[in-house]
Amino acid sequence: MLAAKIILDKDFTLGEVDPRLFGGFVEHLGRCVYGGMYEPDHLSADENGFRTDVLELVRELDMPVMRYPGGNFVSGYDWEEGVGPRDQRPTRLDLAWQSTETNQFGTDEFVQWCRKANSEPMLAVNLGTRGPEEARNLVEYCNHPGGSAWSDLRRKHGFAQPHCVKLWCLGNEMDGPWQMGHKTAAEYGRVACEAAKLMKWTDPSLELVVCGSSNGGMPTFAAWEAEVLEHTLDHVDYLSIHTYYGNADGDTPSFLARPEQMSDFIDQVVATADYVSAKRKSRKRLMLSFDEWNVWYHSHGDREKRNIRPWDSAPPLLEDAYTMEDALVVGGMLISLLNHCDRVKIGCLAQVVNVIAAIMTQPGGPAWRQTIFHPFAHVSKHGRGTVLRQVAESSYYDCKDRAAVPHLTSACVLDPDTGGVTLFAVNRSLDSRLKLTVDLRAFAALHVDEWTTLRHSDLLAENTCAAPNKVQPAVATGAGVDDRVLTAVLEAASWNVIRLTPAK
Ligand code: AHR
């Protein structure tokens, strides 16, 4: 049997988890909005046309922030066309996803949906085909109480109270040549700086996210961050970071190691942000917004395979059906986010419904939880508090692009109110159980309250409309605390949540 050991001390803390780490992302892409969140003819639709079965599942994920409306879509979006009477909204070609956008759902509907989902909206502005002027107008439309043209227009549309949107993204992935209005770092840095000034002058309470690289593999990665921050450091509050992983070549040991790569990526972005602060003699420690992350690869090539034609409206794009092994990687990515909670304050699972999503729907039919839904729901529910520093040792393995990958990846979160600790852990071994011991020497007596696992004999098992609960959490037994040492044997290829509470 494999083995791993962790030593914890309640006073050795890494940082506080910002609940916004558990946010989501909604884009006008495929069936995310139309047929996912919004389906007026659906049996469960409410007075706004929102699917209440989907809303219920989103509330279960408990996502405190929701990023919208893109993604690549935002870089060609005219927000003004998505507000006001629906019958006057124009239909447009969306060049990002070669789809037809009806504009039947826009900013006001999104804010209304967020209120029902218990999420705060996080809006992205178009810095691709448009600029600072349209961005500050949108801030005025959303947040100014009234007495100006844009705020009065919102009131005329039936929203007397301002939407009070705090968190804003200055464009999306502007380093990517695929982006409408793609820019060099210098061009983007200047535009982002000017947009930030105008937006904050309109509403000084805003928090702004400037675009980092689209992913760590971009040829301009790190140089992009450094140059963009040279222009914007004093005007922004967060730097964005995005990543998606896949297992197209079926190399599962390497795939399960991807969360280590995610941790390296975060460290590199933090180092680059701190380099700019040092260079500018600034004491600012810029925080990160990991506002797109997930597994994404199953749907690559779907346009051809599913014969999706250009300019369809809400076509089934990016509909990854997630497997058990994807859930292990998503669990590992959540662990990586927790273990960087001192610098990563915002996270957005990309995306929420139908499009590389935790939740799937059938048109006119049911909604169900994909495999990745489960680790996200667990961490969102039990991962709020103080992350503890771990002194950890684990057996390890080598894989194609990485040596000495620990079989165990874990994060430990202290609930300061109860004194309880939740341990999230993945055993990455595909064939061996792992004996985990956790030395709790500095804690008052704790006992195992609950141990939940997610595993399946078939790592490629999926949840489908016909079998929505094929992969679902189960209660595990056999863990115990003796003389302040927790012992648990983790099954091969398993996700685990062990909740320890103070003994009465
Ligand atoms: O989430 C899907 C796409 O991935 C987003 O539109 C884009 O920002 C990223 O490249």
Short mmCIF file of C-alpha atoms and ligand atoms in Angstrom, two decimals:
data_model
loop_
_atom_site.label_atom_id
_atom_site.label_comp_id
_atom_site.label_asym_id
_atom_site.label_seq_id
_atom_site.Cartn_x
_atom_site.Cartn_y
_atom_site.Cartn_z
CA MET A 1 0.00 0.00 0.00
CA LEU A 2 1.19 3.54 -0.75
CA ALA A 3 1.61 6.03 2.09
CA ALA A 4 1.43 9.74 2.78
CA LYS A 5 1.81 11.80 5.93
CA ILE A 6 0.68 15.33 6.74
CA ILE A 7 1.52 17.40 9.82
CA LEU A 8 -0.89 20.24 10.62
CA ASP A 9 -0.79 23.03 13.18
CA LYS A 10 -3.81 25.29 13.61
CA ASP A 11 -1.54 28.32 14.02
CA PHE A 12 0.42 27.69 10.81
CA THR A 13 -1.92 29.21 8.30
CA LEU A 14 -1.60 29.98 4.62
CA GLY A 15 -4.45 32.43 4.23
CA GLU A 16 -8.17 33.11 4.32
CA VAL A 17 -10.33 31.75 1.53
CA ASP A 18 -12.23 34.50 -0.26
CA PRO A 19 -15.63 32.91 -0.96
CA ARG A 20 -15.40 34.37 -4.47
CA LEU A 21 -12.89 31.61 -5.20
CA PHE A 22 -15.92 29.44 -5.92
CA GLY A 23 -17.45 31.52 -8.69
CA GLY A 24 -18.74 30.51 -12.10
CA PHE A 25 -18.64 31.75 -15.68
CA VAL A 26 -21.53 32.21 -18.10
CA GLU A 27 -20.90 33.10 -21.75
CA HIS A 28 -23.16 33.68 -24.73
CA LEU A 29 -21.82 30.50 -26.27
CA GLY A 30 -23.68 27.42 -27.48
CA ARG A 31 -26.49 26.43 -25.13
CA CYS A 32 -25.13 28.05 -21.98
CA VAL A 33 -27.59 30.96 -21.92
CA TYR A 34 -30.23 29.88 -24.45
CA GLY A 35 -31.50 26.41 -23.54
CA GLY A 36 -29.42 26.32 -20.37
CA MET A 37 -30.25 29.23 -18.08
CA TYR A 38 -33.01 30.70 -20.23
CA GLU A 39 -35.68 28.53 -21.84
CA PRO A 40 -39.06 30.32 -21.59
CA ASP A 41 -41.00 27.31 -22.91
CA HIS A 42 -39.53 24.88 -20.41
CA LEU A 43 -41.89 23.37 -17.86
CA SER A 44 -39.73 24.67 -15.00
CA ALA A 45 -39.36 28.21 -16.43
CA ASP A 46 -40.24 31.07 -14.07
CA GLU A 47 -41.83 34.42 -14.98
CA ASN A 48 -38.48 35.55 -16.46
CA GLY A 49 -38.04 32.45 -18.59
CA PHE A 50 -35.25 31.14 -16.33
CA ARG A 51 -35.10 27.37 -15.87
CA THR A 52 -35.69 26.85 -12.16
CA ASP A 53 -34.28 23.30 -12.26
CA VAL A 54 -30.97 24.84 -13.41
CA LEU A 55 -31.16 27.62 -10.83
CA GLU A 56 -31.62 25.03 -8.11
CA LEU A 57 -28.46 23.21 -9.17
CA VAL A 58 -26.51 26.47 -9.44
CA ARG A 59 -27.58 27.33 -5.89
CA GLU A 60 -26.33 23.91 -4.81
CA LEU A 61 -22.90 24.84 -6.24
CA ASP A 62 -23.14 28.04 -4.18
CA MET A 63 -21.22 30.34 -6.54
CA PRO A 64 -20.81 33.80 -4.94
CA VAL A 65 -19.76 35.46 -8.22
CA MET A 66 -20.71 34.85 -11.84
CA ARG A 67 -18.65 36.20 -14.74
CA TYR A 68 -20.57 37.29 -17.89
CA PRO A 69 -21.07 37.67 -20.92
CA GLY A 70 -17.73 36.24 -22.12
CA GLY A 71 -15.22 35.00 -22.92
CA ASN A 72 -14.44 35.55 -26.57
CA PHE A 73 -18.03 36.65 -27.14
CA VAL A 74 -17.59 39.88 -25.20
CA SER A 75 -14.95 41.20 -27.59
CA GLY A 76 -17.61 41.82 -30.25
CA TYR A 77 -20.57 42.55 -27.97
CA ASP A 78 -22.64 45.72 -28.08
CA TRP A 79 -24.21 45.69 -24.63
CA GLU A 80 -26.77 48.35 -25.61
CA GLU A 81 -28.42 45.84 -27.97
CA GLY A 82 -29.16 43.44 -25.10
CA VAL A 83 -31.24 45.85 -22.98
CA GLY A 84 -34.73 47.31 -23.33
CA PRO A 85 -37.85 45.89 -24.99
CA ARG A 86 -37.06 42.44 -26.33
CA ASP A 87 -38.91 42.92 -29.61
CA GLN A 88 -36.64 45.85 -30.45
CA ARG A 89 -33.37 44.04 -29.85
CA PRO A 90 -31.45 43.24 -33.04
CA THR A 91 -30.25 39.80 -34.07
CA ARG A 92 -26.51 39.80 -34.73
CA LEU A 93 -23.80 37.49 -35.99
CA ASP A 94 -21.44 36.53 -33.20
CA LEU A 95 -18.04 36.18 -34.86
CA ALA A 96 -16.41 34.53 -31.84
CA TRP A 97 -18.47 31.35 -32.05
CA GLN A 98 -19.93 31.76 -35.57
CA SER A 99 -23.41 31.75 -34.11
CA THR A 100 -26.51 33.91 -34.35
CA GLU A 101 -27.16 36.01 -31.24
CA THR A 102 -30.78 37.01 -30.70
CA ASN A 103 -30.07 39.35 -27.77
CA GLN A 104 -33.16 38.06 -25.96
CA PHE A 105 -31.03 37.75 -22.84
CA GLY A 106 -28.79 40.66 -21.84
CA THR A 107 -27.30 42.51 -18.89
CA ASP A 108 -30.55 43.19 -17.02
CA GLU A 109 -31.72 39.59 -17.37
CA PHE A 110 -28.32 38.38 -16.22
CA VAL A 111 -28.45 40.52 -13.08
CA GLN A 112 -31.97 39.23 -12.36
CA TRP A 113 -30.78 35.65 -12.87
CA CYS A 114 -27.82 36.24 -10.53
CA ARG A 115 -30.13 37.47 -7.77
CA LYS A 116 -32.04 34.19 -8.03
CA ALA A 117 -28.84 32.16 -8.13
CA ASN A 118 -27.44 33.89 -5.00
CA SER A 119 -24.49 35.17 -7.06
CA GLU A 120 -22.98 38.61 -7.53
CA PRO A 121 -22.57 39.58 -11.19
CA MET A 122 -19.01 40.08 -12.49
CA LEU A 123 -19.27 41.87 -15.83
CA ALA A 124 -16.69 41.90 -18.62
CA VAL A 125 -16.51 44.92 -20.94
CA ASN A 126 -15.69 44.83 -24.63
CA LEU A 127 -12.15 46.12 -25.18
CA GLY A 128 -11.89 44.29 -28.50
CA THR A 129 -14.11 46.06 -31.03
CA ARG A 130 -15.03 48.84 -28.59
CA GLY A 131 -13.31 50.82 -25.87
CA PRO A 132 -13.28 52.93 -22.69
CA GLU A 133 -16.30 55.03 -23.68
CA GLU A 134 -18.71 52.10 -24.08
CA ALA A 135 -17.27 50.53 -20.92
CA ARG A 136 -17.91 53.58 -18.75
CA ASN A 137 -21.41 53.90 -20.26
CA LEU A 138 -22.18 50.36 -19.14
CA VAL A 139 -20.94 51.18 -15.63
CA GLU A 140 -23.20 54.24 -15.61
CA TYR A 141 -26.15 52.18 -16.91
CA CYS A 142 -25.66 49.54 -14.20
CA ASN A 143 -24.51 51.46 -11.16
CA HIS A 144 -25.48 55.14 -11.30
CA PRO A 145 -28.66 55.74 -9.26
CA GLY A 146 -30.35 58.05 -11.82
CA GLY A 147 -30.40 61.56 -13.30
CA SER A 148 -28.06 60.78 -16.22
CA ALA A 149 -28.93 59.46 -19.67
CA TRP A 150 -27.65 55.91 -19.19
CA SER A 151 -28.92 55.46 -15.63
CA ASP A 152 -32.32 56.87 -16.61
CA LEU A 153 -32.45 54.40 -19.47
CA ARG A 154 -32.01 51.57 -16.95
CA ARG A 155 -34.82 53.04 -14.88
CA LYS A 156 -36.99 53.28 -17.98
CA HIS A 157 -36.31 49.58 -18.57
CA GLY A 158 -37.87 48.83 -15.20
CA PHE A 159 -34.85 48.80 -12.89
CA ALA A 160 -35.27 51.74 -10.53
CA GLN A 161 -32.50 50.54 -8.24
CA PRO A 162 -28.92 50.41 -9.53
CA HIS A 163 -27.55 46.92 -10.16
CA CYS A 164 -24.49 47.71 -7.98
CA VAL A 165 -22.06 45.55 -9.94
CA LYS A 166 -18.71 45.71 -8.13
CA LEU A 167 -16.44 43.39 -10.07
CA TRP A 168 -15.50 44.13 -13.71
CA CYS A 169 -13.15 42.50 -16.23
CA LEU A 170 -11.26 44.78 -18.61
CA GLY A 171 -11.87 42.67 -21.71
CA ASN A 172 -11.05 39.02 -22.24
CA GLU A 173 -7.90 37.19 -23.37
CA MET A 174 -6.67 40.18 -25.35
CA ASP A 175 -3.31 38.44 -26.01
CA GLY A 176 -4.98 35.79 -28.21
CA PRO A 177 -4.91 36.24 -32.01
CA TRP A 178 -8.35 34.54 -32.07
CA GLN A 179 -9.79 37.45 -30.11
CA MET A 180 -11.77 40.15 -31.94
CA GLY A 181 -9.68 43.29 -31.56
CA HIS A 182 -6.59 41.32 -30.42
CA LYS A 183 -3.88 43.68 -29.19
CA THR A 184 -0.21 43.78 -28.35
CA ALA A 185 0.60 44.11 -24.66
CA ALA A 186 1.42 47.80 -25.13
CA GLU A 187 -1.80 48.49 -27.03
CA TYR A 188 -3.91 46.61 -24.50
CA GLY A 189 -2.08 48.06 -21.50
CA ARG A 190 -2.89 51.60 -22.66
CA VAL A 191 -6.55 50.88 -23.45
CA ALA A 192 -7.05 48.97 -20.20
CA CYS A 193 -5.52 51.80 -18.21
CA GLU A 194 -7.79 54.42 -19.82
CA ALA A 195 -10.88 52.21 -19.47
CA ALA A 196 -10.02 51.59 -15.81
CA LYS A 197 -9.75 55.34 -15.14
CA LEU A 198 -13.08 56.17 -16.78
CA MET A 199 -14.87 53.26 -15.13
CA LYS A 200 -13.56 54.09 -11.65
CA TRP A 201 -14.29 57.79 -12.10
CA THR A 202 -17.88 56.76 -12.88
CA ASP A 203 -18.04 54.51 -9.80
CA PRO A 204 -15.04 54.59 -7.44
CA SER A 205 -16.23 51.47 -5.62
CA LEU A 206 -15.44 49.20 -8.59
CA GLU A 207 -12.91 46.39 -8.43
CA LEU A 208 -11.18 45.78 -11.77
CA VAL A 209 -9.56 42.71 -13.30
CA VAL A 210 -6.95 43.25 -16.03
CA CYS A 211 -6.26 40.51 -18.60
CA GLY A 212 -3.28 38.27 -18.09
CA SER A 213 -2.35 35.66 -20.70
CA SER A 214 -4.93 33.26 -22.13
CA ASN A 215 -2.83 30.39 -20.84
CA GLY A 216 0.70 29.65 -19.69
CA GLY A 217 1.66 28.21 -23.09
CA MET A 218 1.22 31.49 -24.97
CA PRO A 219 4.49 32.64 -26.62
CA THR A 220 4.04 36.02 -24.95
CA PHE A 221 3.29 34.57 -21.48
CA ALA A 222 4.93 36.50 -18.61
CA ALA A 223 6.21 39.25 -20.95
CA TRP A 224 2.52 40.08 -21.56
CA GLU A 225 1.73 40.28 -17.84
CA ALA A 226 4.82 42.38 -17.16
CA GLU A 227 4.11 44.92 -19.90
CA VAL A 228 0.37 45.15 -19.25
CA LEU A 229 1.02 45.76 -15.54
CA GLU A 230 3.59 48.45 -16.33
CA HIS A 231 0.61 50.40 -17.71
CA THR A 232 -2.11 49.34 -15.30
CA LEU A 233 -0.71 48.32 -11.90
CA ASP A 234 -1.92 51.47 -10.15
CA HIS A 235 -5.41 51.25 -11.65
CA VAL A 236 -6.44 47.61 -11.22
CA ASP A 237 -7.19 45.24 -8.38
CA TYR A 238 -6.70 41.79 -9.93
CA LEU A 239 -4.81 40.11 -12.75
CA SER A 240 -6.65 37.39 -14.63
CA ILE A 241 -5.31 33.89 -15.22
CA HIS A 242 -6.94 31.13 -17.32
CA THR A 243 -6.25 27.45 -17.90
CA TYR A 244 -7.89 24.34 -19.33
CA TYR A 245 -6.47 20.81 -19.27
CA GLY A 246 -7.33 17.71 -21.28
CA ASN A 247 -6.41 14.08 -21.81
CA ALA A 248 -6.66 13.76 -25.59
CA ASP A 249 -3.88 11.16 -25.79
CA GLY A 250 -5.28 9.02 -22.98
CA ASP A 251 -2.26 9.47 -20.70
CA THR A 252 -4.14 9.45 -17.40
CA PRO A 253 -1.13 9.62 -15.01
CA SER A 254 0.00 12.84 -16.77
CA PHE A 255 -3.56 14.19 -16.82
CA LEU A 256 -3.96 13.63 -13.08
CA ALA A 257 -0.70 15.55 -12.54
CA ARG A 258 -2.04 18.70 -14.29
CA PRO A 259 -3.02 20.42 -11.03
CA GLU A 260 0.72 20.55 -10.23
CA GLN A 261 1.17 22.47 -13.48
CA MET A 262 -1.65 24.77 -12.40
CA SER A 263 0.19 25.48 -9.14
CA ASP A 264 3.41 26.26 -11.04
CA PHE A 265 1.45 28.57 -13.34
CA ILE A 266 -0.02 30.50 -10.41
CA ASP A 267 3.44 30.85 -8.85
CA GLN A 268 4.82 32.19 -12.14
CA VAL A 269 2.05 34.78 -12.50
CA VAL A 270 2.47 35.89 -8.88
CA ALA A 271 6.24 36.22 -9.44
CA THR A 272 5.63 38.35 -12.56
CA ALA A 273 3.16 40.64 -10.79
CA ASP A 274 5.57 41.05 -7.89
CA TYR A 275 8.42 41.76 -10.31
CA VAL A 276 6.46 44.71 -11.71
CA SER A 277 5.71 45.96 -8.19
CA ALA A 278 9.40 45.73 -7.31
CA LYS A 279 10.43 47.49 -10.51
CA ARG A 280 7.97 50.28 -9.85
CA LYS A 281 9.00 50.49 -6.18
CA SER A 282 5.41 49.71 -5.26
CA ARG A 283 4.35 47.78 -2.18
CA LYS A 284 1.21 46.61 -3.97
CA ARG A 285 0.71 42.83 -3.96
CA LEU A 286 -1.67 42.28 -6.83
CA MET A 287 -4.18 39.47 -6.29
CA LEU A 288 -5.22 37.02 -9.01
CA SER A 289 -8.60 36.28 -10.52
CA PHE A 290 -8.55 32.73 -11.93
CA ASP A 291 -11.63 33.53 -13.93
CA GLU A 292 -11.56 30.61 -16.37
CA TRP A 293 -10.47 27.12 -15.35
CA ASN A 294 -11.66 23.59 -16.05
CA VAL A 295 -11.08 20.43 -18.05
CA TRP A 296 -11.86 20.98 -21.75
CA TYR A 297 -11.10 18.61 -24.60
CA HIS A 298 -13.91 16.10 -25.15
CA SER A 299 -15.75 18.42 -27.52
CA HIS A 300 -12.74 19.38 -29.66
CA GLY A 301 -13.70 18.80 -33.30
CA ASP A 302 -17.43 18.68 -32.51
CA ARG A 303 -18.38 21.19 -35.20
CA GLU A 304 -17.42 18.63 -37.82
CA LYS A 305 -18.49 15.53 -35.86
CA ARG A 306 -21.91 16.92 -34.94
CA ASN A 307 -22.33 18.78 -38.21
CA ILE A 308 -22.86 22.13 -36.50
CA ARG A 309 -23.42 24.75 -39.19
CA PRO A 310 -22.11 28.31 -39.01
CA TRP A 311 -24.63 30.86 -37.76
CA ASP A 312 -26.92 28.40 -35.99
CA SER A 313 -28.55 29.97 -32.96
CA ALA A 314 -27.46 28.37 -29.65
CA PRO A 315 -25.82 25.32 -31.28
CA PRO A 316 -24.54 22.47 -29.03
CA LEU A 317 -20.96 23.76 -28.81
CA LEU A 318 -18.30 22.66 -26.31
CA GLU A 319 -20.63 20.13 -24.68
CA ASP A 320 -17.97 18.07 -22.92
CA ALA A 321 -19.41 15.00 -21.20
CA TYR A 322 -17.20 14.69 -18.15
CA THR A 323 -15.78 11.45 -16.81
CA MET A 324 -14.72 10.20 -13.40
CA GLU A 325 -11.08 11.02 -14.16
CA ASP A 326 -12.08 14.58 -15.11
CA ALA A 327 -13.67 14.90 -11.66
CA LEU A 328 -10.35 13.88 -10.08
CA VAL A 329 -8.54 16.57 -12.07
CA VAL A 330 -11.13 19.20 -11.18
CA GLY A 331 -10.77 18.15 -7.52
CA GLY A 332 -7.00 18.55 -7.86
CA MET A 333 -7.45 21.99 -9.44
CA LEU A 334 -9.68 23.05 -6.54
CA ILE A 335 -6.98 21.86 -4.14
CA SER A 336 -4.44 23.95 -6.05
CA LEU A 337 -6.71 27.02 -5.78
CA LEU A 338 -7.16 26.51 -2.03
CA ASN A 339 -3.41 26.16 -1.54
CA HIS A 340 -2.92 29.52 -3.28
CA CYS A 341 -5.71 31.34 -1.46
CA ASP A 342 -3.26 33.97 -0.24
CA ARG A 343 -2.96 35.31 -3.81
CA VAL A 344 -5.90 33.89 -5.77
CA LYS A 345 -9.02 35.62 -4.51
CA ILE A 346 -11.48 34.99 -7.33
CA GLY A 347 -12.10 31.81 -9.28
CA CYS A 348 -14.66 31.08 -12.02
CA LEU A 349 -15.35 27.54 -13.10
CA ALA A 350 -15.72 27.73 -16.89
CA GLN A 351 -18.52 27.25 -17.43
CA VAL A 352 -21.75 26.62 -15.55
CA VAL A 353 -24.39 25.19 -17.90
CA ASN A 354 -24.02 22.96 -21.01
CA VAL A 355 -20.79 24.57 -22.28
CA ILE A 356 -17.80 22.78 -20.64
CA ALA A 357 -20.12 22.79 -17.68
CA ALA A 358 -20.90 21.32 -14.30
CA ILE A 359 -24.61 21.20 -15.21
CA MET A 360 -26.16 19.74 -18.37
CA THR A 361 -29.67 20.16 -19.71
CA GLN A 362 -31.81 18.59 -22.37
CA PRO A 363 -34.02 21.01 -24.35
CA GLY A 364 -37.48 20.63 -22.83
CA GLY A 365 -36.07 17.89 -20.60
CA PRO A 366 -34.20 17.47 -17.36
CA ALA A 367 -31.05 19.04 -15.94
CA TRP A 368 -28.38 16.90 -14.28
CA ARG A 369 -25.05 17.06 -12.45
CA GLN A 370 -21.92 16.17 -14.42
CA THR A 371 -19.14 14.29 -12.58
CA ILE A 372 -17.19 17.51 -11.99
CA PHE A 373 -20.18 19.03 -10.21
CA HIS A 374 -19.45 16.95 -7.12
CA PRO A 375 -15.92 18.01 -6.12
CA PHE A 376 -16.87 21.63 -6.85
CA ALA A 377 -19.96 21.44 -4.63
CA HIS A 378 -17.93 19.82 -1.82
CA VAL A 379 -15.20 22.44 -1.82
CA SER A 380 -17.63 25.32 -2.23
CA LYS A 381 -19.54 24.06 0.80
CA HIS A 382 -16.74 22.97 3.11
CA GLY A 383 -13.70 24.87 1.79
CA ARG A 384 -14.46 28.29 3.27
CA GLY A 385 -12.26 29.34 6.18
CA THR A 386 -8.52 29.35 6.78
CA VAL A 387 -6.24 27.19 4.69
CA LEU A 388 -3.55 25.52 6.79
CA ARG A 389 0.05 25.01 5.77
CA GLN A 390 0.78 21.32 5.40
CA VAL A 391 4.08 19.63 6.01
CA ALA A 392 3.42 16.72 3.66
CA GLU A 393 5.27 13.69 2.41
CA SER A 394 3.85 11.27 -0.09
CA SER A 395 4.94 8.36 -2.22
CA TYR A 396 5.20 9.54 -5.82
CA TYR A 397 5.32 8.53 -9.47
CA ASP A 398 6.95 9.76 -12.66
CA CYS A 399 4.89 10.51 -15.76
CA LYS A 400 5.59 11.70 -19.28
CA ASP A 401 6.14 15.36 -18.59
CA ARG A 402 6.76 15.47 -14.87
CA ALA A 403 8.90 13.62 -12.33
CA ALA A 404 8.06 12.85 -8.70
CA VAL A 405 4.32 13.59 -8.78
CA PRO A 406 2.99 12.95 -5.25
CA HIS A 407 0.27 10.29 -5.24
CA LEU A 408 -1.53 12.44 -2.69
CA THR A 409 -2.65 15.97 -3.38
CA SER A 410 -4.49 17.65 -0.51
CA ALA A 411 -5.68 20.87 1.12
CA CYS A 412 -6.79 21.41 4.72
CA VAL A 413 -9.25 24.12 5.69
CA LEU A 414 -9.89 25.21 9.27
CA ASP A 415 -13.32 26.53 10.19
CA PRO A 416 -12.40 29.27 12.67
CA ASP A 417 -15.93 29.27 14.13
CA THR A 418 -16.12 25.61 15.04
CA GLY A 419 -12.44 24.66 15.24
CA GLY A 420 -13.21 21.85 12.78
CA VAL A 421 -10.94 20.93 9.87
CA THR A 422 -11.90 19.64 6.42
CA LEU A 423 -9.36 17.71 4.44
CA PHE A 424 -9.75 17.46 0.65
CA ALA A 425 -7.58 14.78 -0.92
CA VAL A 426 -7.06 12.93 -4.19
CA ASN A 427 -5.24 9.62 -4.37
CA ARG A 428 -3.79 9.80 -7.90
CA SER A 429 -2.61 6.20 -8.00
CA LEU A 430 -4.65 4.27 -10.54
CA ASP A 431 -4.21 0.91 -8.86
CA SER A 432 -3.08 1.23 -5.24
CA ARG A 433 -4.74 2.29 -2.04
CA LEU A 434 -2.94 4.91 0.00
CA LYS A 435 -2.59 4.99 3.77
CA LEU A 436 -2.87 8.60 4.91
CA THR A 437 -1.87 9.74 8.39
CA VAL A 438 -2.47 13.28 9.56
CA ASP A 439 -0.66 14.42 12.68
CA LEU A 440 -3.02 16.79 14.51
CA ARG A 441 -0.71 17.37 17.47
CA ALA A 442 -1.60 21.04 17.92
CA PHE A 443 -5.38 20.58 17.89
CA ALA A 444 -7.79 19.92 20.69
CA ALA A 445 -9.21 16.44 20.27
CA LEU A 446 -10.92 16.07 16.87
CA HIS A 447 -12.99 13.21 15.59
CA VAL A 448 -14.12 12.11 12.12
CA ASP A 449 -17.57 13.51 11.54
CA GLU A 450 -18.04 12.51 7.93
CA TRP A 451 -15.98 11.04 5.08
CA THR A 452 -17.32 11.43 1.55
CA THR A 453 -15.69 9.90 -1.50
CA LEU A 454 -16.19 10.02 -5.23
CA ARG A 455 -14.87 7.11 -7.27
CA HIS A 456 -15.90 4.61 -9.94
CA SER A 457 -14.41 1.36 -11.21
CA ASP A 458 -14.49 2.85 -14.73
CA LEU A 459 -12.48 6.07 -14.91
CA LEU A 460 -14.32 6.95 -18.12
CA ALA A 461 -17.78 6.66 -16.51
CA GLU A 462 -19.99 9.72 -17.19
CA ASN A 463 -23.30 11.02 -15.89
CA THR A 464 -25.82 11.22 -18.71
CA CYS A 465 -29.45 12.22 -19.06
CA ALA A 466 -30.40 8.52 -18.96
CA ALA A 467 -28.03 7.72 -16.05
CA PRO A 468 -27.50 10.99 -14.18
CA ASN A 469 -26.16 9.37 -10.99
CA LYS A 470 -23.68 6.88 -12.37
CA VAL A 471 -20.85 8.79 -10.67
CA GLN A 472 -22.00 10.16 -7.36
CA PRO A 473 -20.57 10.72 -3.89
CA ALA A 474 -20.78 7.98 -1.28
CA VAL A 475 -20.12 7.79 2.42
CA ALA A 476 -16.86 6.05 3.34
CA THR A 477 -16.04 4.47 6.66
CA GLY A 478 -12.92 3.30 8.46
CA ALA A 479 -11.17 6.61 9.17
CA GLY A 480 -10.43 7.44 12.78
CA VAL A 481 -8.43 9.69 15.08
CA ASP A 482 -6.31 8.03 17.72
CA ASP A 483 -4.00 9.97 20.00
CA ARG A 484 -4.37 13.04 17.75
CA VAL A 485 -3.42 11.16 14.60
CA LEU A 486 -5.97 10.67 11.83
CA THR A 487 -5.63 7.50 9.79
CA ALA A 488 -7.58 6.83 6.59
CA VAL A 489 -6.99 4.47 3.69
CA LEU A 490 -7.84 6.24 0.43
CA GLU A 491 -8.99 4.07 -2.45
CA ALA A 492 -7.12 4.19 -5.77
CA ALA A 493 -8.21 7.06 -8.05
CA SER A 494 -10.49 8.63 -5.46
CA TRP A 495 -11.65 12.08 -4.37
CA ASN A 496 -12.08 12.40 -0.60
CA VAL A 497 -13.57 14.92 1.81
CA ILE A 498 -12.83 14.12 5.46
CA ARG A 499 -14.52 16.39 7.98
CA LEU A 500 -13.06 16.54 11.47
CA THR A 501 -14.93 18.24 14.27
CA PRO A 502 -13.97 18.90 17.89
CA ALA A 503 -14.91 15.97 20.11
CA LYS A 504 -17.66 16.94 22.58
O1 AHR B 1 -14.66 29.25 -22.04
C1 AHR B 1 -14.51 29.11 -23.42
C2 AHR B 1 -13.52 30.10 -24.01
O2 AHR B 1 -12.24 29.82 -23.54
C3 AHR B 1 -13.73 31.55 -23.64
O3 AHR B 1 -14.64 32.18 -24.47
C4 AHR B 1 -12.37 32.14 -23.83
O4 AHR B 1 -12.15 33.23 -22.99
C5 AHR B 1 -11.44 30.98 -23.56
O5 AHR B 1 -10.46 30.86 -24.52
#
